[in-house]
Amino acid sequence: MFLPGVDMNRIFLLIGLVTVIVLLDCMPYVGKGRGGRLVRVAVECGVDEVHISGVLKNKYYANHRVTPAGTFPIRLGPKDGKVSVNNREYRGSLEVRKIDGNLWVINVLDFESYLKGVVPCEIGGISERQLEAAKAQAVAARTYARAHIGQYSELGFDLYATVQDQVYKGIACERTLTNRAVEGTAGEVLFHGNQPIEAKYHSTCGGRTADFSDAWSGASPPYLRSVLCRYCTRSPHYEWKKVMEKGDFFAHIRNRLNRINIVLKRGELIHSFRITRSRRSHRIKELFLTTNKDEYKIPNYRIRTLFGEPGDPGGLLKSNYVYVRTKGDEVIIEGRGFGHGVGMCQFGAIEMANQGRNYRQILYHYYRGTRIRRVR
Ligand SMILES: [Zn+2]
């Protein structure tokens, strides 16, 4: 049916525009950020009370107390570009969700602003001449975030603001120099083939990085294989040593076996251990634990959990680049590095920058066979 005097093309155009506007309004995270994509970061997880500041329906709420007894989700927009959670300021907006009876606060912001709150937390204090290391960190952190978008979609966010993903502390931790590193590499992501890589990084490798399979189960991607690193010798974690009395050492190991799902039988005593080592990364490949009743094979990626950190129940051994020997009544653990050892060595990246290498040279040293691309 045609209406006299009405241009049907204009009506269809109008209906189309209204539909797009309604859809965009229903999808608050789509298409509104710089670069077109936003990231959702869980900044408070499973708490029973939180104080938030921001704008809701044109009204500004300052340090508003929220408990699980309300209606959720609550979405707050920014005032002067900022919101706050427990007095910590963030760029972008906030969403408070109730999950299993507790509150989760999600900061929704554009990628580049997110990175400004990550890079200084992850690389630490740097000087002007180390700017290239911060740029390498910015590209690695951007790549990691891109590759992990949607990983917790059932919970309504993409990344934790902790070491579980990347440490993110919002506006207060931003620094002029690291902001320049983010802006100077805007949109740059590391690719292998057509995929953003799994951009792992760590504090100190101790002379050679680890294969992915030294730290996690599964095969190593070609760009996460062990490479030599002559650059982290000045790290305080480059070499370290722990000495334990033999009885204490075996008691400690025995207590931690349940963390890797091994339960010793009644009366079963640990007698000795032997170690095999990866030829490429020089890290522990397997540890064989012999008892009076059995032998247990413990793979490389369980070693840090098994050894742990004496005195810290949740702790991990600093690295699995360790040599363990007995001398009289003592067990001596001589180790190198700090962290899982996979991908970019941050102390190494800083020293490469000190020696005049640029961020591309740093990244291509640690992530072999990759290419930087600019994405929107
Ligand atoms: Zn290193």
PDB file of N, CA and C in Angstrom, residues 9-90:
ATOM      1  N   ASN A   9      10.945   5.628   0.379  1.00  0.00           N
ATOM      2  CA  ASN A   9      12.372   5.401   0.653  1.00  0.00           C
ATOM      3  C   ASN A   9      12.797   6.107   1.942  1.00  0.00           C
ATOM      4  N   ARG A  10      12.250   7.330   2.131  1.00  0.00           N
ATOM      5  CA  ARG A  10      12.609   8.083   3.345  1.00  0.00           C
ATOM      6  C   ARG A  10      12.064   7.404   4.595  1.00  0.00           C
ATOM      7  N   ILE A  11      10.833   6.818   4.484  1.00  0.00           N
ATOM      8  CA  ILE A  11      10.265   6.114   5.646  1.00  0.00           C
ATOM      9  C   ILE A  11      11.148   4.914   6.019  1.00  0.00           C
ATOM     10  N   PHE A  12      11.537   4.133   4.975  1.00  0.00           N
ATOM     11  CA  PHE A  12      12.381   2.976   5.271  1.00  0.00           C
ATOM     12  C   PHE A  12      13.719   3.407   5.879  1.00  0.00           C
ATOM     13  N   LEU A  13      14.276   4.505   5.368  1.00  0.00           N
ATOM     14  CA  LEU A  13      15.541   5.018   5.891  1.00  0.00           C
ATOM     15  C   LEU A  13      15.385   5.410   7.356  1.00  0.00           C
ATOM     16  N   LEU A  14      14.246   6.094   7.640  1.00  0.00           N
ATOM     17  CA  LEU A  14      13.980   6.541   9.009  1.00  0.00           C
ATOM     18  C   LEU A  14      13.825   5.351   9.959  1.00  0.00           C
ATOM     19  N   ILE A  15      13.035   4.330   9.483  1.00  0.00           N
ATOM     20  CA  ILE A  15      12.844   3.125  10.314  1.00  0.00           C
ATOM     21  C   ILE A  15      14.205   2.463  10.569  1.00  0.00           C
ATOM     22  N   GLY A  16      15.024   2.402   9.522  1.00  0.00           N
ATOM     23  CA  GLY A  16      16.352   1.789   9.652  1.00  0.00           C
ATOM     24  C   GLY A  16      17.193   2.519  10.688  1.00  0.00           C
ATOM     25  N   LEU A  17      17.192   3.867  10.623  1.00  0.00           N
ATOM     26  CA  LEU A  17      17.999   4.663  11.557  1.00  0.00           C
ATOM     27  C   LEU A  17      17.536   4.469  13.002  1.00  0.00           C
ATOM     28  N   VAL A  18      16.197   4.486  13.177  1.00  0.00           N
ATOM     29  CA  VAL A  18      15.650   4.294  14.531  1.00  0.00           C
ATOM     30  C   VAL A  18      16.062   2.930  15.073  1.00  0.00           C
ATOM     31  N   THR A  19      15.994   1.900  14.198  1.00  0.00           N
ATOM     32  CA  THR A  19      16.376   0.546  14.628  1.00  0.00           C
ATOM     33  C   THR A  19      17.828   0.512  15.073  1.00  0.00           C
ATOM     34  N   VAL A  20      18.724   1.155  14.290  1.00  0.00           N
ATOM     35  CA  VAL A  20      20.151   1.150  14.635  1.00  0.00           C
ATOM     36  C   VAL A  20      20.373   1.841  15.970  1.00  0.00           C
ATOM     37  N   ILE A  21      19.685   3.010  16.151  1.00  0.00           N
ATOM     38  CA  ILE A  21      19.862   3.762  17.403  1.00  0.00           C
ATOM     39  C   ILE A  21      19.385   2.940  18.600  1.00  0.00           C
ATOM     40  N   VAL A  22      18.210   2.281  18.458  1.00  0.00           N
ATOM     41  CA  VAL A  22      17.675   1.460  19.551  1.00  0.00           C
ATOM     42  C   VAL A  22      18.634   0.311  19.855  1.00  0.00           C
ATOM     43  N   LEU A  23      19.147  -0.356  18.808  1.00  0.00           N
ATOM     44  CA  LEU A  23      20.056  -1.481  19.012  1.00  0.00           C
ATOM     45  C   LEU A  23      21.330  -1.034  19.718  1.00  0.00           C
ATOM     46  N   LEU A  24      21.888   0.117  19.274  1.00  0.00           N
ATOM     47  CA  LEU A  24      23.112   0.607  19.895  1.00  0.00           C
ATOM     48  C   LEU A  24      22.889   0.926  21.359  1.00  0.00           C
ATOM     49  N   ASP A  25      21.704   1.464  21.671  1.00  0.00           N
ATOM     50  CA  ASP A  25      21.405   1.803  23.048  1.00  0.00           C
ATOM     51  C   ASP A  25      21.289   0.560  23.916  1.00  0.00           C
ATOM     52  N   CYS A  26      20.815  -0.547  23.315  1.00  0.00           N
ATOM     53  CA  CYS A  26      20.690  -1.801  24.056  1.00  0.00           C
ATOM     54  C   CYS A  26      22.042  -2.494  24.212  1.00  0.00           C
ATOM     55  N   MET A  27      23.009  -2.104  23.412  1.00  0.00           N
ATOM     56  CA  MET A  27      24.331  -2.748  23.472  1.00  0.00           C
ATOM     57  C   MET A  27      25.335  -1.665  23.848  1.00  0.00           C
ATOM     58  N   PRO A  28      25.438  -1.351  25.139  1.00  0.00           N
ATOM     59  CA  PRO A  28      26.218  -0.194  25.543  1.00  0.00           C
ATOM     60  C   PRO A  28      27.709  -0.305  25.231  1.00  0.00           C
ATOM     61  N   TYR A  29      28.197  -1.509  24.947  1.00  0.00           N
ATOM     62  CA  TYR A  29      29.638  -1.637  24.733  1.00  0.00           C
ATOM     63  C   TYR A  29      30.019  -1.694  23.264  1.00  0.00           C
ATOM     64  N   VAL A  30      29.065  -1.524  22.396  1.00  0.00           N
ATOM     65  CA  VAL A  30      29.399  -1.686  20.978  1.00  0.00           C
ATOM     66  C   VAL A  30      29.571  -0.325  20.307  1.00  0.00           C
ATOM     67  N   GLY A  31      30.736  -0.136  19.719  1.00  0.00           N
ATOM     68  CA  GLY A  31      30.902   0.984  18.805  1.00  0.00           C
ATOM     69  C   GLY A  31      30.965   2.360  19.420  1.00  0.00           C
ATOM     70  N   LYS A  32      31.171   2.454  20.740  1.00  0.00           N
ATOM     71  CA  LYS A  32      31.185   3.792  21.320  1.00  0.00           C
ATOM     72  C   LYS A  32      32.590   4.250  21.743  1.00  0.00           C
ATOM     73  N   GLY A  33      33.565   3.375  21.664  1.00  0.00           N
ATOM     74  CA  GLY A  33      34.892   3.750  22.152  1.00  0.00           C
ATOM     75  C   GLY A  33      35.761   4.268  21.040  1.00  0.00           C
ATOM     76  N   ARG A  34      36.881   4.915  21.443  1.00  0.00           N
ATOM     77  CA  ARG A  34      37.855   5.287  20.426  1.00  0.00           C
ATOM     78  C   ARG A  34      38.389   3.996  19.851  1.00  0.00           C
ATOM     79  N   GLY A  35      38.533   3.946  18.550  1.00  0.00           N
ATOM     80  CA  GLY A  35      38.986   2.708  17.936  1.00  0.00           C
ATOM     81  C   GLY A  35      37.863   1.696  17.811  1.00  0.00           C
ATOM     82  N   GLY A  36      36.659   2.046  18.269  1.00  0.00           N
ATOM     83  CA  GLY A  36      35.486   1.228  18.010  1.00  0.00           C
ATOM     84  C   GLY A  36      35.270   0.078  18.964  1.00  0.00           C
ATOM     85  N   ARG A  37      36.239  -0.230  19.860  1.00  0.00           N
ATOM     86  CA  ARG A  37      36.024  -1.370  20.742  1.00  0.00           C
ATOM     87  C   ARG A  37      36.339  -1.011  22.180  1.00  0.00           C
ATOM     88  N   LEU A  38      35.563  -1.600  23.045  1.00  0.00           N
ATOM     89  CA  LEU A  38      35.742  -1.344  24.466  1.00  0.00           C
ATOM     90  C   LEU A  38      36.169  -2.630  25.159  1.00  0.00           C
ATOM     91  N   VAL A  39      36.773  -2.470  26.334  1.00  0.00           N
ATOM     92  CA  VAL A  39      37.176  -3.619  27.122  1.00  0.00           C
ATOM     93  C   VAL A  39      36.476  -3.515  28.480  1.00  0.00           C
ATOM     94  N   ARG A  40      36.083  -4.676  29.014  1.00  0.00           N
ATOM     95  CA  ARG A  40      35.365  -4.712  30.295  1.00  0.00           C
ATOM     96  C   ARG A  40      36.274  -5.378  31.331  1.00  0.00           C
ATOM     97  N   VAL A  41      36.641  -4.606  32.353  1.00  0.00           N
ATOM     98  CA  VAL A  41      37.639  -5.082  33.319  1.00  0.00           C
ATOM     99  C   VAL A  41      36.994  -5.198  34.702  1.00  0.00           C
ATOM    100  N   ALA A  42      37.100  -6.366  35.305  1.00  0.00           N
ATOM    101  CA  ALA A  42      36.540  -6.567  36.656  1.00  0.00           C
ATOM    102  C   ALA A  42      37.497  -5.959  37.672  1.00  0.00           C
ATOM    103  N   VAL A  43      37.083  -4.832  38.296  1.00  0.00           N
ATOM    104  CA  VAL A  43      37.983  -4.141  39.240  1.00  0.00           C
ATOM    105  C   VAL A  43      37.641  -4.478  40.699  1.00  0.00           C
ATOM    106  N   GLU A  44      36.446  -4.987  40.949  1.00  0.00           N
ATOM    107  CA  GLU A  44      36.098  -5.527  42.278  1.00  0.00           C
ATOM    108  C   GLU A  44      35.356  -6.838  42.031  1.00  0.00           C
ATOM    109  N   CYS A  45      35.728  -7.889  42.760  1.00  0.00           N
ATOM    110  CA  CYS A  45      35.168  -9.212  42.478  1.00  0.00           C
ATOM    111  C   CYS A  45      34.590  -9.842  43.730  1.00  0.00           C
ATOM    112  N   GLY A  46      33.278 -10.089  43.718  1.00  0.00           N
ATOM    113  CA  GLY A  46      32.650 -10.842  44.802  1.00  0.00           C
ATOM    114  C   GLY A  46      32.689 -10.151  46.154  1.00  0.00           C
ATOM    115  N   VAL A  47      32.442  -8.851  46.193  1.00  0.00           N
ATOM    116  CA  VAL A  47      32.450  -8.114  47.468  1.00  0.00           C
ATOM    117  C   VAL A  47      31.000  -7.932  47.941  1.00  0.00           C
ATOM    118  N   ASP A  48      30.835  -7.573  49.224  1.00  0.00           N
ATOM    119  CA  ASP A  48      29.453  -7.391  49.713  1.00  0.00           C
ATOM    120  C   ASP A  48      29.098  -5.925  49.916  1.00  0.00           C
ATOM    121  N   GLU A  49      30.016  -5.042  49.569  1.00  0.00           N
ATOM    122  CA  GLU A  49      29.726  -3.613  49.664  1.00  0.00           C
ATOM    123  C   GLU A  49      30.750  -2.863  48.814  1.00  0.00           C
ATOM    124  N   VAL A  50      30.293  -1.791  48.170  1.00  0.00           N
ATOM    125  CA  VAL A  50      31.231  -0.992  47.375  1.00  0.00           C
ATOM    126  C   VAL A  50      30.712   0.443  47.333  1.00  0.00           C
ATOM    127  N   HIS A  51      31.654   1.393  47.224  1.00  0.00           N
ATOM    128  CA  HIS A  51      31.274   2.802  47.105  1.00  0.00           C
ATOM    129  C   HIS A  51      31.673   3.284  45.713  1.00  0.00           C
ATOM    130  N   ILE A  52      30.694   3.784  44.977  1.00  0.00           N
ATOM    131  CA  ILE A  52      30.968   4.170  43.594  1.00  0.00           C
ATOM    132  C   ILE A  52      30.528   5.612  43.329  1.00  0.00           C
ATOM    133  N   SER A  53      31.243   6.254  42.387  1.00  0.00           N
ATOM    134  CA  SER A  53      30.870   7.611  41.966  1.00  0.00           C
ATOM    135  C   SER A  53      30.679   7.622  40.461  1.00  0.00           C
ATOM    136  N   GLY A  54      29.639   8.354  40.012  1.00  0.00           N
ATOM    137  CA  GLY A  54      29.388   8.467  38.585  1.00  0.00           C
ATOM    138  C   GLY A  54      28.006   9.030  38.341  1.00  0.00           C
ATOM    139  N   VAL A  55      27.628   9.073  37.053  1.00  0.00           N
ATOM    140  CA  VAL A  55      26.361   9.706  36.672  1.00  0.00           C
ATOM    141  C   VAL A  55      25.343   8.649  36.283  1.00  0.00           C
ATOM    142  N   LEU A  56      24.153   8.747  36.891  1.00  0.00           N
ATOM    143  CA  LEU A  56      23.044   7.864  36.544  1.00  0.00           C
ATOM    144  C   LEU A  56      21.827   8.744  36.277  1.00  0.00           C
ATOM    145  N   LYS A  57      21.258   8.636  35.086  1.00  0.00           N
ATOM    146  CA  LYS A  57      20.091   9.453  34.679  1.00  0.00           C
ATOM    147  C   LYS A  57      20.302  10.929  35.006  1.00  0.00           C
ATOM    148  N   ASN A  58      21.418  11.459  34.531  1.00  0.00           N
ATOM    149  CA  ASN A  58      21.757  12.882  34.670  1.00  0.00           C
ATOM    150  C   ASN A  58      22.013  13.341  36.106  1.00  0.00           C
ATOM    151  N   LYS A  59      22.066  12.418  37.040  1.00  0.00           N
ATOM    152  CA  LYS A  59      22.354  12.803  38.420  1.00  0.00           C
ATOM    153  C   LYS A  59      23.708  12.222  38.827  1.00  0.00           C
ATOM    154  N   TYR A  60      24.522  13.068  39.461  1.00  0.00           N
ATOM    155  CA  TYR A  60      25.841  12.599  39.880  1.00  0.00           C
ATOM    156  C   TYR A  60      25.770  12.008  41.288  1.00  0.00           C
ATOM    157  N   TYR A  61      26.264  10.811  41.434  1.00  0.00           N
ATOM    158  CA  TYR A  61      26.317  10.151  42.743  1.00  0.00           C
ATOM    159  C   TYR A  61      27.779  10.122  43.186  1.00  0.00           C
ATOM    160  N   ALA A  62      28.048  10.635  44.402  1.00  0.00           N
ATOM    161  CA  ALA A  62      29.433  10.658  44.909  1.00  0.00           C
ATOM    162  C   ALA A  62      29.566   9.626  46.015  1.00  0.00           C
ATOM    163  N   ASN A  63      30.530   8.716  45.841  1.00  0.00           N
ATOM    164  CA  ASN A  63      30.787   7.675  46.852  1.00  0.00           C
ATOM    165  C   ASN A  63      29.508   7.002  47.332  1.00  0.00           C
ATOM    166  N   HIS A  64      28.692   6.628  46.401  1.00  0.00           N
ATOM    167  CA  HIS A  64      27.395   6.034  46.711  1.00  0.00           C
ATOM    168  C   HIS A  64      27.595   4.582  47.170  1.00  0.00           C
ATOM    169  N   ARG A  65      27.037   4.253  48.334  1.00  0.00           N
ATOM    170  CA  ARG A  65      27.218   2.904  48.879  1.00  0.00           C
ATOM    171  C   ARG A  65      26.247   1.939  48.189  1.00  0.00           C
ATOM    172  N   VAL A  66      26.782   0.829  47.714  1.00  0.00           N
ATOM    173  CA  VAL A  66      25.948  -0.182  47.055  1.00  0.00           C
ATOM    174  C   VAL A  66      26.122  -1.503  47.801  1.00  0.00           C
ATOM    175  N   THR A  67      25.023  -2.154  48.117  1.00  0.00           N
ATOM    176  CA  THR A  67      25.057  -3.491  48.736  1.00  0.00           C
ATOM    177  C   THR A  67      24.274  -4.442  47.818  1.00  0.00           C
ATOM    178  N   PRO A  68      24.332  -5.731  48.070  1.00  0.00           N
ATOM    179  CA  PRO A  68      23.617  -6.666  47.168  1.00  0.00           C
ATOM    180  C   PRO A  68      22.101  -6.529  47.231  1.00  0.00           C
ATOM    181  N   ALA A  69      21.567  -5.668  48.114  1.00  0.00           N
ATOM    182  CA  ALA A  69      20.109  -5.573  48.290  1.00  0.00           C
ATOM    183  C   ALA A  69      19.435  -4.618  47.309  1.00  0.00           C
ATOM    184  N   GLY A  70      19.940  -4.460  46.116  1.00  0.00           N
ATOM    185  CA  GLY A  70      19.301  -3.531  45.185  1.00  0.00           C
ATOM    186  C   GLY A  70      18.869  -4.221  43.905  1.00  0.00           C
ATOM    187  N   THR A  71      18.667  -3.407  42.865  1.00  0.00           N
ATOM    188  CA  THR A  71      18.327  -3.934  41.545  1.00  0.00           C
ATOM    189  C   THR A  71      19.564  -3.819  40.657  1.00  0.00           C
ATOM    190  N   PHE A  72      19.858  -4.882  39.943  1.00  0.00           N
ATOM    191  CA  PHE A  72      21.095  -4.917  39.147  1.00  0.00           C
ATOM    192  C   PHE A  72      20.805  -5.354  37.717  1.00  0.00           C
ATOM    193  N   PRO A  73      21.690  -5.006  36.762  1.00  0.00           N
ATOM    194  CA  PRO A  73      22.933  -4.245  36.932  1.00  0.00           C
ATOM    195  C   PRO A  73      22.672  -2.752  37.099  1.00  0.00           C
ATOM    196  N   ILE A  74      23.660  -2.085  37.733  1.00  0.00           N
ATOM    197  CA  ILE A  74      23.635  -0.628  37.837  1.00  0.00           C
ATOM    198  C   ILE A  74      24.703  -0.111  36.881  1.00  0.00           C
ATOM    199  N   ARG A  75      24.336   0.837  36.031  1.00  0.00           N
ATOM    200  CA  ARG A  75      25.319   1.404  35.101  1.00  0.00           C
ATOM    201  C   ARG A  75      25.518   2.871  35.408  1.00  0.00           C
ATOM    202  N   LEU A  76      26.769   3.268  35.621  1.00  0.00           N
ATOM    203  CA  LEU A  76      27.093   4.669  35.898  1.00  0.00           C
ATOM    204  C   LEU A  76      28.007   5.207  34.814  1.00  0.00           C
ATOM    205  N   GLY A  77      27.658   6.377  34.292  1.00  0.00           N
ATOM    206  CA  GLY A  77      28.507   7.030  33.316  1.00  0.00           C
ATOM    207  C   GLY A  77      29.509   7.951  33.997  1.00  0.00           C
ATOM    208  N   PRO A  78      30.485   8.478  33.242  1.00  0.00           N
ATOM    209  CA  PRO A  78      31.523   9.309  33.846  1.00  0.00           C
ATOM    210  C   PRO A  78      31.104  10.772  34.028  1.00  0.00           C
ATOM    211  N   LYS A  79      31.778  11.431  34.981  1.00  0.00           N
ATOM    212  CA  LYS A  79      31.701  12.886  35.091  1.00  0.00           C
ATOM    213  C   LYS A  79      33.123  13.388  34.831  1.00  0.00           C
ATOM    214  N   ASP A  80      33.264  14.317  33.903  1.00  0.00           N
ATOM    215  CA  ASP A  80      34.593  14.784  33.466  1.00  0.00           C
ATOM    216  C   ASP A  80      35.474  13.601  33.057  1.00  0.00           C
ATOM    217  N   GLY A  81      34.864  12.603  32.442  1.00  0.00           N
ATOM    218  CA  GLY A  81      35.627  11.462  31.924  1.00  0.00           C
ATOM    219  C   GLY A  81      36.004  10.424  32.964  1.00  0.00           C
ATOM    220  N   LYS A  82      35.529  10.590  34.224  1.00  0.00           N
ATOM    221  CA  LYS A  82      35.973   9.679  35.286  1.00  0.00           C
ATOM    222  C   LYS A  82      34.806   9.113  36.083  1.00  0.00           C
ATOM    223  N   VAL A  83      35.006   7.906  36.576  1.00  0.00           N
ATOM    224  CA  VAL A  83      34.133   7.308  37.590  1.00  0.00           C
ATOM    225  C   VAL A  83      35.064   6.890  38.729  1.00  0.00           C
ATOM    226  N   SER A  84      34.496   6.474  39.859  1.00  0.00           N
ATOM    227  CA  SER A  84      35.392   5.950  40.897  1.00  0.00           C
ATOM    228  C   SER A  84      34.760   4.764  41.615  1.00  0.00           C
ATOM    229  N   VAL A  85      35.649   3.895  42.110  1.00  0.00           N
ATOM    230  CA  VAL A  85      35.246   2.711  42.878  1.00  0.00           C
ATOM    231  C   VAL A  85      36.094   2.713  44.142  1.00  0.00           C
ATOM    232  N   ASN A  86      35.434   2.807  45.300  1.00  0.00           N
ATOM    233  CA  ASN A  86      36.163   2.891  46.576  1.00  0.00           C
ATOM    234  C   ASN A  86      37.280   3.934  46.501  1.00  0.00           C
ATOM    235  N   ASN A  87      36.942   5.093  45.965  1.00  0.00           N
ATOM    236  CA  ASN A  87      37.852   6.246  45.846  1.00  0.00           C
ATOM    237  C   ASN A  87      38.997   6.058  44.857  1.00  0.00           C
ATOM    238  N   ARG A  88      38.993   4.966  44.113  1.00  0.00           N
ATOM    239  CA  ARG A  88      40.015   4.812  43.057  1.00  0.00           C
ATOM    240  C   ARG A  88      39.381   5.224  41.725  1.00  0.00           C
ATOM    241  N   GLU A  89      40.027   6.165  41.028  1.00  0.00           N
ATOM    242  CA  GLU A  89      39.433   6.723  39.801  1.00  0.00           C
ATOM    243  C   GLU A  89      39.775   5.892  38.560  1.00  0.00           C
ATOM    244  N   TYR A  90      38.780   5.797  37.679  1.00  0.00           N
ATOM    245  CA  TYR A  90      38.943   5.079  36.410  1.00  0.00           C
ATOM    246  C   TYR A  90      38.372   5.914  35.281  1.00  0.00           C
TER     247      TYR A  90
END
